[in-house]
Amino acid sequence: MRHIAIIGSGPAGYYTAEAAQKTFGDDVRIDVFDRLPVPYGLIRSGVAPDHQSIKGVSRRFEHVALSENVRFVGNVTIGSDVQIAELQRLYDAVVLATGAPHDRALGVPGEDLANVFGSAAFVGWYNGHPEFAGLAPDLSGRTAVVVGMGNVALDVARILAKTPEELRDSDIVTHAYDALKSSMLERIVVLGRRGPHQIMMTPRELGELGNLTRAAPHVDPRDLPDPGDDAMLEPGLRKAVRVLREFAAIPEHIRAEQPIALEFAFLNQPRALIGDGAVQAIEVEKTVLERGRAVGTGEIRRIPADLVISCIGYRSSPLPGVPFDERAGRFANDEGRILAGLYCVGWARRGPSGTIGTNRPDGFDVVEKIAADMASGALGARGKAGRDGFDALAQERELDVVTFQDWKKIDEAEAAAAREGAPREKFVDIAAMMKALG
Ligand SMILES: Cc1cc2nc3c(=O)[nH]c(=O)nc-3n(C[C@H](O)[C@H](O)[C@H](O)COP(=O)(O)OP(=O)(O)OC[C@H]3O[C@@H](n4cnc5c(N)ncnc54)[C@H](O)[C@@H]3O)c2cc1C
């Protein structure tokens, strides 16, 4: 029997478990660890609460999780409850699928002012991640600035702009639902250093901004490149730019009917956040593109900002004893191999890019490498203690391990507590999750 420990129960973790099952069959036991008592990583705490169909992929992972040779080991933080070196002694292969949970800093003065957040924190707040449930953003101001031109920026802008009715069927947690209900925002600025041809937004998600009840998108036609230049874009981006052109063509009198303006501010880079205690404005510098790169022009202006959310990427969390690439913000790895018997997948391997499905080939690729390393003898002989060894360690340390069956109890309790029309009301702290287990 071979034993594999996967750290992280997000898409990369479960795709890896699925690949290992397919490759090794009954000859393997797989333990999927998570620091939370609930599985699925960003499917639960990142993917927007009003995009329920995307969260449906967790059914595929549930199928993997319920198979006999796979086990969920929740509420165990690797790096503090248990060390990587300890897992390496117990398992033939250890795969880090810990994602990239920390916000990349904007790197401008004033970033620590109140009401300035990174998207991990802000998205975590409305999605009920225990680490960020207490964030309490102040939504009583007029203007929010969302920095970034990717799908996360779109999610944040859309959630800020939606009416309570538009959010009713989502699984947004009630503390955020209530806070957004009394939001006074009238202007949401989506700000990016580069231009419409450099956005990282997908057409479907961008198009949603054109169908909101109380908000209308504003794109300045002067920001759009010559239409003939769209031909050289890859098809997805070309479609997204077409959506921006449609937004730019919305007549002013139609836009003016909507109480919230959703403005795209292309070719502007943040220089400083200004405020006295809390943020009041963002200072930006106009940029021009030079071979696709944004270069500052020295032209500075201030945009009033009562709330700033930067959606400019994420970094992984280093783990004791594991080589880390500080510049890239992920584990130092050679196509998924870190050290003998230690691998990484998903955002922990590649950094924060790609969709849920992008993590699937990663999982299969790393399992191929594990199989090759087993065959070459690089992982040593069989006979490691695996899950029995872990259970002994957990008992010795009195760890309160959460099983997949426990998670199903939490799942049921969340579904039972849902607002009318919503799929669930998430527990937003670990103690409440544990209490639901009786
Ligand atoms: C705001 C947002 C919205 C997104 N929306 C979409 C979308 O609509 N569609 C789409 O296809 N993709 C979307 N994505 C991308 C998608 O979520 C990622 O591609 C995917 O989740 C990355 O998977 P992962 O397993 O590498 O990391 P994660 O999903 O982050 O999973 C990592 C897991 O590791 C656990 N963990 C971390 N450290 C430890 C530790 N020390 N010990 C134990 N466990 C640990 C975490 O608790 C977590 O469960 C979105 C991403 C974000 C940030």
Coordinates of C-alpha atoms and ligand atoms in Angstrom, one line a residue:
M1 CA 0.0 0.0 0.0
R2 CA 1.2 3.5 -0.8
H3 CA 0.1 6.6 1.2
I4 CA -0.4 10.1 -0.2
A5 CA -1.1 13.2 1.9
I6 CA -2.7 16.2 0.0
I7 CA -2.6 19.5 1.9
G8 CA -5.6 21.6 0.8
S9 CA -9.1 20.5 -0.2
G10 CA -9.7 23.0 -2.9
P11 CA -10.0 22.1 -6.6
A12 CA -6.2 21.3 -7.0
G13 CA -6.4 19.0 -3.9
Y14 CA -9.4 17.1 -5.1
Y15 CA -8.3 16.9 -8.7
T16 CA -5.0 15.4 -7.4
A17 CA -6.9 12.9 -5.3
E18 CA -9.0 11.9 -8.3
A19 CA -5.9 11.5 -10.4
A20 CA -4.2 9.4 -7.7
Q21 CA -7.3 7.2 -7.4
K22 CA -7.4 6.6 -11.2
T23 CA -3.6 5.9 -11.4
F24 CA -3.1 3.7 -8.3
G25 CA -6.5 2.2 -7.7
D26 CA -6.8 0.2 -4.6
D27 CA -3.0 0.3 -4.0
V28 CA -3.3 3.8 -2.5
R29 CA -4.7 5.6 0.6
I30 CA -5.2 9.3 0.2
D31 CA -5.7 11.8 3.1
V32 CA -6.9 15.3 2.0
F33 CA -6.1 17.8 4.8
D34 CA -7.6 21.2 5.3
R35 CA -7.1 23.8 8.0
L36 CA -10.9 24.5 7.9
P37 CA -13.5 22.0 9.0
V38 CA -15.2 22.5 5.6
P39 CA -13.8 21.4 2.2
Y40 CA -13.5 23.0 -1.3
G41 CA -11.2 26.0 -0.7
L42 CA -12.1 28.9 -3.0
I43 CA -15.2 27.1 -4.4
R44 CA -16.7 27.9 -1.1
S45 CA -14.9 31.1 -0.1
G46 CA -13.8 32.7 -3.4
V47 CA -16.3 31.9 -6.2
A48 CA -19.0 34.6 -6.1
P49 CA -22.1 33.8 -4.0
D50 CA -24.3 34.7 -7.0
H51 CA -22.6 32.2 -9.3
Q52 CA -24.0 29.0 -7.8
S53 CA -23.8 26.9 -10.9
I54 CA -19.9 27.2 -10.8
K55 CA -19.9 25.9 -7.3
G56 CA -21.7 22.7 -8.7
V57 CA -18.2 21.3 -9.4
S58 CA -18.0 20.4 -5.7
R59 CA -20.4 17.5 -6.5
R60 CA -17.6 15.9 -8.5
F61 CA -15.2 16.3 -5.6
E62 CA -17.8 14.9 -3.2
H63 CA -17.8 11.7 -5.3
V64 CA -14.0 11.5 -4.9
A65 CA -14.2 12.4 -1.2
L66 CA -16.7 9.6 -0.5
S67 CA -14.7 6.8 -2.1
E68 CA -13.2 4.3 0.2
N69 CA -9.5 5.1 -0.3
V70 CA -9.9 8.9 0.1
R71 CA -10.4 10.6 3.5
F72 CA -11.0 14.2 4.4
V73 CA -9.0 15.4 7.4
G74 CA -10.4 18.8 8.3
N75 CA -9.6 21.3 11.0
V76 CA -5.9 20.4 10.9
T77 CA -3.4 23.2 9.9
I78 CA -0.2 21.9 8.4
G79 CA 2.7 24.0 9.5
S80 CA 1.3 24.5 13.0
D81 CA -0.8 21.4 14.2
V82 CA 1.4 19.1 12.2
Q83 CA 4.7 19.8 10.3
I84 CA 5.5 18.9 6.7
A85 CA 8.5 16.9 7.9
E86 CA 6.2 14.8 10.1
L87 CA 3.9 14.0 7.2
Q88 CA 6.9 13.1 5.1
R89 CA 7.8 10.5 7.6
L90 CA 4.3 9.0 7.5
Y91 CA 3.3 9.3 3.8
D92 CA 5.2 8.2 0.6
A93 CA 4.2 11.5 -1.1
V94 CA 3.1 14.9 0.3
V95 CA 1.3 17.2 -2.2
L96 CA 0.9 20.9 -1.3
A97 CA -2.5 22.2 -2.6
T98 CA -2.7 25.1 -0.2
G99 CA -3.6 27.8 -2.8
A100 CA -2.6 31.4 -2.5
P101 CA -4.6 32.9 0.4
H102 CA -2.9 36.2 0.8
D103 CA -3.4 39.5 -1.0
R104 CA -0.6 40.9 -3.0
A105 CA 0.1 44.4 -1.7
L106 CA -0.6 47.5 -3.9
G107 CA 2.7 48.9 -2.7
V108 CA 1.6 52.5 -2.4
P109 CA 1.5 54.8 0.6
G110 CA -1.7 54.8 2.6
E111 CA -2.4 51.1 2.0
D112 CA -3.0 50.6 5.8
L113 CA -5.8 53.2 6.0
A114 CA -9.2 52.0 7.2
N115 CA -11.6 50.8 4.6
V116 CA -8.8 49.7 2.2
F117 CA -8.9 45.9 1.7
G118 CA -7.5 43.3 -0.5
S119 CA -9.8 41.0 -2.4
A120 CA -8.9 37.9 -0.4
A121 CA -10.2 39.8 2.7
F122 CA -13.2 41.5 1.1
V123 CA -14.4 38.4 -0.9
G124 CA -13.7 36.3 2.3
W125 CA -16.0 38.7 4.2
Y126 CA -19.0 38.3 1.9
N127 CA -18.3 34.6 1.4
G128 CA -18.1 33.9 5.2
H129 CA -14.4 32.8 5.4
P130 CA -13.8 32.5 9.2
E131 CA -10.6 34.6 8.9
F132 CA -12.4 37.6 7.4
A133 CA -15.9 37.4 8.7
G134 CA -15.2 40.2 11.1
L135 CA -14.0 42.7 8.5
A136 CA -16.9 45.1 8.8
P137 CA -16.3 47.4 5.7
D138 CA -17.9 50.8 5.9
L139 CA -20.4 51.0 3.0
S140 CA -21.8 54.4 4.0
G141 CA -19.6 56.4 1.6
R142 CA -20.5 57.4 -2.0
T143 CA -17.6 56.0 -4.0
A144 CA -15.8 52.6 -4.1
V145 CA -12.7 52.1 -6.1
V146 CA -11.9 48.5 -7.2
V147 CA -8.3 48.2 -8.4
G148 CA -7.7 45.5 -11.0
M149 CA -9.0 44.4 -14.4
G150 CA -9.6 40.7 -13.9
N151 CA -12.7 38.6 -13.0
V152 CA -12.2 39.1 -9.3
A153 CA -12.5 42.8 -9.8
L154 CA -15.7 42.1 -11.7
D155 CA -17.1 39.9 -8.9
V156 CA -16.4 42.6 -6.3
A157 CA -17.9 45.4 -8.4
R158 CA -21.0 43.3 -9.2
I159 CA -21.6 42.3 -5.6
L160 CA -21.3 45.9 -4.5
A161 CA -23.7 47.0 -7.2
K162 CA -26.4 44.4 -6.9
T163 CA -29.7 45.0 -5.1
P164 CA -30.8 42.8 -2.1
E165 CA -33.3 41.2 -4.5
E166 CA -30.5 40.3 -6.9
L167 CA -28.6 38.7 -4.1
R168 CA -31.4 36.9 -2.4
D169 CA -30.8 33.5 -4.1
S170 CA -27.1 33.6 -3.5
D171 CA -25.3 32.1 -0.6
I172 CA -23.8 35.5 0.5
V173 CA -23.6 35.4 4.2
T174 CA -26.2 37.4 6.1
H175 CA -23.8 39.9 7.7
A176 CA -22.7 40.9 4.2
Y177 CA -26.2 40.8 2.8
D178 CA -27.4 43.2 5.5
A179 CA -24.5 45.5 5.2
L180 CA -24.9 45.7 1.4
K181 CA -28.6 46.3 1.9
S182 CA -27.9 49.6 3.6
S183 CA -25.0 50.6 1.3
M184 CA -25.0 54.2 0.1
L185 CA -22.6 53.7 -2.9
E186 CA -23.4 55.7 -6.0
R187 CA -20.2 55.2 -7.9
I188 CA -18.0 52.2 -8.4
V189 CA -14.8 52.8 -10.3
V190 CA -12.9 49.8 -11.7
L191 CA -9.4 51.0 -12.2
G192 CA -6.5 49.5 -14.2
R193 CA -3.0 50.4 -15.2
R194 CA -3.5 49.2 -18.8
G195 CA -6.1 49.5 -21.5
P196 CA -9.2 47.6 -22.8
H197 CA -7.0 45.2 -24.8
Q198 CA -5.1 44.1 -21.7
I199 CA -8.1 43.2 -19.5
M200 CA -8.1 39.7 -17.9
M201 CA -11.9 39.6 -17.9
T202 CA -14.1 37.0 -19.5
P203 CA -17.0 38.1 -21.8
R204 CA -19.7 36.4 -19.8
E205 CA -18.7 37.9 -16.4
L206 CA -18.1 41.3 -18.0
G207 CA -21.5 41.2 -19.8
E208 CA -23.3 40.7 -16.4
L209 CA -22.5 44.3 -15.6
G210 CA -24.7 45.4 -18.4
N211 CA -27.8 43.6 -16.9
L212 CA -27.9 45.0 -13.3
T213 CA -31.0 46.4 -11.8
R214 CA -29.6 49.6 -10.4
A215 CA -26.2 50.1 -12.0
A216 CA -25.0 50.9 -15.5
P217 CA -21.5 50.5 -16.9
H218 CA -19.7 53.6 -18.1
V219 CA -16.9 53.2 -20.6
D220 CA -15.3 56.3 -22.2
P221 CA -15.3 55.7 -26.0
R222 CA -12.0 57.6 -26.1
D223 CA -10.3 54.8 -24.1
L224 CA -11.1 52.2 -26.7
P225 CA -8.5 51.3 -29.3
D226 CA -9.3 51.5 -33.0
P227 CA -11.9 48.7 -33.7
G228 CA -9.7 47.3 -36.5
D229 CA -7.1 46.4 -33.8
D230 CA -9.5 44.0 -32.1
A231 CA -8.8 41.5 -35.0
M232 CA -5.4 40.6 -33.5
L233 CA -6.8 39.6 -30.1
E234 CA -7.5 36.0 -29.1
P235 CA -11.2 35.2 -29.5
G236 CA -12.2 35.4 -25.8
L237 CA -10.5 38.7 -25.3
R238 CA -12.0 40.0 -28.6
K239 CA -15.5 39.1 -27.3
A240 CA -14.8 40.9 -24.0
V241 CA -13.6 44.0 -25.8
R242 CA -16.8 43.9 -27.9
V243 CA -18.8 44.0 -24.6
L244 CA -16.8 47.1 -23.6
R245 CA -17.7 48.7 -26.9
E246 CA -21.4 47.9 -26.2
F247 CA -21.0 49.6 -22.8
A248 CA -19.4 52.6 -24.4
A249 CA -22.4 52.9 -26.8
I250 CA -25.0 53.1 -24.0
P251 CA -26.7 56.5 -24.4
E252 CA -26.0 58.9 -21.6
H253 CA -29.7 59.4 -20.8
I254 CA -30.1 55.6 -20.2
R255 CA -27.1 55.4 -18.0
A256 CA -28.2 58.5 -16.0
E257 CA -31.4 56.6 -15.1
Q258 CA -29.4 54.2 -12.9
P259 CA -28.5 55.2 -9.3
I260 CA -25.1 53.5 -9.4
A261 CA -22.5 54.4 -12.0
L262 CA -20.0 51.6 -12.7
E263 CA -17.1 53.4 -14.3
F264 CA -14.1 51.8 -16.1
A265 CA -10.9 53.9 -15.5
F266 CA -8.4 52.4 -17.9
L267 CA -4.7 53.6 -18.1
N268 CA -4.5 54.8 -14.5
Q269 CA -2.1 53.5 -11.9
P270 CA -2.5 54.0 -8.1
R271 CA 0.1 56.2 -6.6
A272 CA -1.2 56.8 -3.1
L273 CA -4.2 56.4 -0.9
I274 CA -5.1 59.6 0.9
G275 CA -7.1 59.9 4.1
D276 CA -7.2 60.8 7.7
G277 CA -7.7 57.5 9.5
A278 CA -9.9 56.1 6.8
V279 CA -9.4 56.4 3.1
Q280 CA -10.9 59.4 1.3
A281 CA -9.3 59.4 -2.1
I282 CA -7.0 57.5 -4.4
E283 CA -4.2 59.4 -6.2
V284 CA -3.7 57.9 -9.7
E285 CA -1.2 58.6 -12.5
K286 CA -2.3 58.5 -16.1
T287 CA -0.3 55.9 -18.0
V288 CA 0.4 55.1 -21.7
L289 CA 1.2 51.7 -23.1
E290 CA 4.6 50.9 -24.4
R291 CA 4.8 47.5 -26.0
G292 CA 1.9 46.4 -23.8
R293 CA 3.4 47.8 -20.6
A294 CA 1.9 50.7 -18.6
V295 CA 4.3 53.6 -18.3
G296 CA 3.5 56.6 -16.0
T297 CA 3.0 60.0 -17.7
G298 CA 3.4 62.1 -14.6
E299 CA -0.2 63.3 -14.9
I300 CA -1.7 62.9 -11.4
R301 CA -5.3 63.3 -10.3
R302 CA -7.4 62.3 -7.3
I303 CA -10.5 60.2 -7.4
P304 CA -12.6 60.4 -4.2
A305 CA -12.7 57.0 -2.6
D306 CA -14.6 56.0 0.6
L307 CA -13.8 52.3 0.1
V308 CA -10.9 50.7 -1.9
I309 CA -10.6 47.1 -2.8
S310 CA -7.5 45.9 -4.6
C311 CA -7.9 42.8 -6.7
I312 CA -4.4 42.5 -8.1
G313 CA -3.5 38.9 -7.2
Y314 CA -2.5 36.6 -4.4
R315 CA 0.5 35.0 -2.7
S316 CA 0.9 31.6 -1.2
S317 CA 1.8 31.1 2.5
P318 CA 5.3 29.7 3.1
L319 CA 5.6 26.5 5.2
P320 CA 8.5 25.7 7.6
G321 CA 11.2 23.8 5.8
V322 CA 9.7 24.2 2.3
P323 CA 11.6 26.2 -0.3
F324 CA 9.6 29.3 -1.3
D325 CA 10.0 31.6 -4.3
E326 CA 9.5 35.0 -2.6
R327 CA 9.4 36.9 -5.9
A328 CA 6.7 34.8 -7.4
G329 CA 4.9 34.3 -4.1
R330 CA 4.6 30.5 -4.5
F331 CA 6.5 27.3 -3.6
A332 CA 9.8 27.0 -5.4
N333 CA 9.2 24.0 -7.7
D334 CA 10.3 22.3 -10.9
E335 CA 7.0 21.6 -12.7
G336 CA 5.4 20.5 -9.4
R337 CA 8.4 18.8 -7.8
I338 CA 9.7 20.6 -4.7
L339 CA 11.9 18.1 -3.0
A340 CA 12.0 14.3 -3.0
G341 CA 8.5 13.1 -2.1
L342 CA 7.2 16.7 -1.8
Y343 CA 5.1 18.2 -4.6
C344 CA 2.8 21.1 -5.3
V345 CA -0.3 21.7 -7.5
G346 CA -2.8 24.4 -8.3
W347 CA -2.2 28.0 -7.1
A348 CA 0.5 26.8 -4.7
R349 CA 2.4 25.6 -7.7
R350 CA 1.6 28.1 -10.5
G351 CA 0.5 31.2 -8.7
P352 CA -3.0 32.7 -8.8
S353 CA -4.1 32.2 -12.4
G354 CA -6.6 30.1 -14.3
T355 CA -10.0 28.7 -13.6
I356 CA -11.1 25.8 -11.4
G357 CA -10.6 23.5 -14.4
T358 CA -7.0 24.7 -15.0
N359 CA -6.1 22.8 -11.8
R360 CA -7.1 19.5 -13.2
P361 CA -4.2 18.9 -15.5
D362 CA -1.9 20.0 -12.7
G363 CA -3.3 17.2 -10.5
F364 CA -2.9 14.6 -13.2
D365 CA 0.6 15.8 -14.0
V366 CA 1.9 15.6 -10.5
V367 CA 0.4 12.1 -10.0
E368 CA 2.3 11.0 -13.1
K369 CA 5.5 12.4 -11.4
I370 CA 4.7 10.6 -8.2
A371 CA 4.2 7.3 -10.1
A372 CA 7.5 7.8 -11.9
D373 CA 9.3 8.6 -8.6
M374 CA 7.8 5.5 -7.0
A375 CA 8.8 3.3 -10.0
S376 CA 12.4 4.7 -9.9
G377 CA 12.8 4.0 -6.2
A378 CA 13.1 7.8 -5.4
L379 CA 10.3 7.5 -2.8
G380 CA 11.9 4.5 -1.0
A381 CA 10.3 1.2 -0.1
R382 CA 6.7 0.6 0.9
G383 CA 5.8 0.3 4.5
K384 CA 5.1 3.9 5.7
A385 CA 2.5 4.2 8.5
G386 CA 0.1 6.4 6.4
R387 CA -3.2 7.3 7.9
D388 CA -2.8 5.0 11.0
G389 CA 0.4 6.8 11.8
F390 CA -1.4 10.2 11.4
D391 CA -4.3 9.0 13.6
A392 CA -1.9 8.1 16.4
L393 CA -0.2 11.5 16.1
A394 CA -3.6 13.3 16.1
Q395 CA -4.6 11.4 19.2
E396 CA -1.4 12.2 20.9
R397 CA -1.8 15.9 20.1
E398 CA -5.5 15.9 20.9
L399 CA -6.4 17.3 17.5
D400 CA -10.1 17.8 16.9
V401 CA -10.2 16.2 13.4
V402 CA -13.3 16.8 11.2
T403 CA -14.2 14.0 8.8
F404 CA -16.2 14.2 5.6
Q405 CA -19.2 12.8 7.4
D406 CA -18.8 15.6 9.9
W407 CA -18.7 18.1 7.1
K408 CA -22.0 16.7 5.7
K409 CA -23.6 17.5 9.1
I410 CA -22.3 21.1 8.9
D411 CA -23.6 21.2 5.3
E412 CA -27.0 20.0 6.4
A413 CA -27.1 22.5 9.2
E414 CA -26.1 25.3 6.8
A415 CA -28.8 24.3 4.3
A416 CA -31.4 24.2 7.1
A417 CA -30.5 27.7 8.3
A418 CA -30.7 29.3 4.8
R419 CA -32.6 32.6 4.1
E420 CA -35.7 32.0 1.9
G421 CA -34.5 31.3 -1.6
A422 CA -30.8 30.9 -0.6
P423 CA -29.0 27.5 -0.8
R424 CA -27.3 27.9 2.6
E425 CA -26.4 30.2 5.5
K426 CA -22.7 29.5 6.1
F427 CA -21.2 29.3 9.5
V428 CA -18.6 32.0 9.7
D429 CA -16.5 30.8 12.6
I430 CA -14.9 27.6 13.3
A431 CA -16.4 27.3 16.8
A432 CA -19.9 27.4 15.3
M433 CA -19.0 24.8 12.8
M434 CA -17.7 22.5 15.5
K435 CA -20.8 23.2 17.6
A436 CA -22.9 21.9 14.7
L437 CA -21.3 18.5 15.1
G438 CA -22.8 18.2 18.6
Ligands
LIG1 C1 -12.5 35.7 -5.7 C2 -12.3 34.5 -6.7 C3 -13.3 34.1 -7.5 C4 -13.1 33.0 -8.4 N1 -14.1 32.7 -9.2 C5 -13.9 31.7 -10.1 C6 -15.0 31.3 -11.0 O1 -16.1 31.9 -11.0 N2 -14.8 30.2 -11.8 C7 -13.6 29.6 -11.8 O2 -13.4 28.6 -12.6 N3 -12.5 29.9 -11.0 C8 -12.7 30.9 -10.1 N4 -11.7 31.3 -9.3 C9 -10.4 30.5 -9.4 C10 -10.5 29.2 -8.6 O3 -11.1 29.5 -7.3 C11 -9.0 28.7 -8.4 O4 -8.5 28.4 -9.6 C12 -8.9 27.5 -7.5 O5 -9.7 27.6 -6.3 C13 -7.5 27.2 -7.0 O6 -7.5 26.0 -6.4 P1 -6.4 25.6 -5.3 O7 -6.9 24.2 -4.9 O8 -5.0 25.7 -5.8 O9 -6.6 26.6 -4.1 P2 -7.8 26.9 -3.1 O10 -9.1 26.8 -3.7 O11 -7.4 28.2 -2.4 O12 -7.6 25.7 -2.0 C14 -6.6 25.7 -1.0 C15 -7.1 25.0 0.2 O13 -5.9 24.7 1.1 C16 -6.3 24.9 2.4 N5 -5.1 25.3 3.2 C17 -4.3 26.3 3.0 N6 -3.2 26.3 3.8 C18 -3.3 25.2 4.5 C19 -2.6 24.6 5.6 N7 -1.4 25.1 6.0 N8 -3.0 23.4 6.1 C20 -4.1 22.8 5.7 N9 -4.9 23.4 4.7 C21 -4.5 24.5 4.1 C22 -7.3 26.1 2.4 O14 -8.1 26.1 3.5 C23 -8.1 25.7 1.1 O15 -9.2 24.9 1.4 C24 -11.8 32.4 -8.4 C25 -10.8 32.8 -7.5 C26 -11.0 33.8 -6.7 C27 -9.9 34.2 -5.7

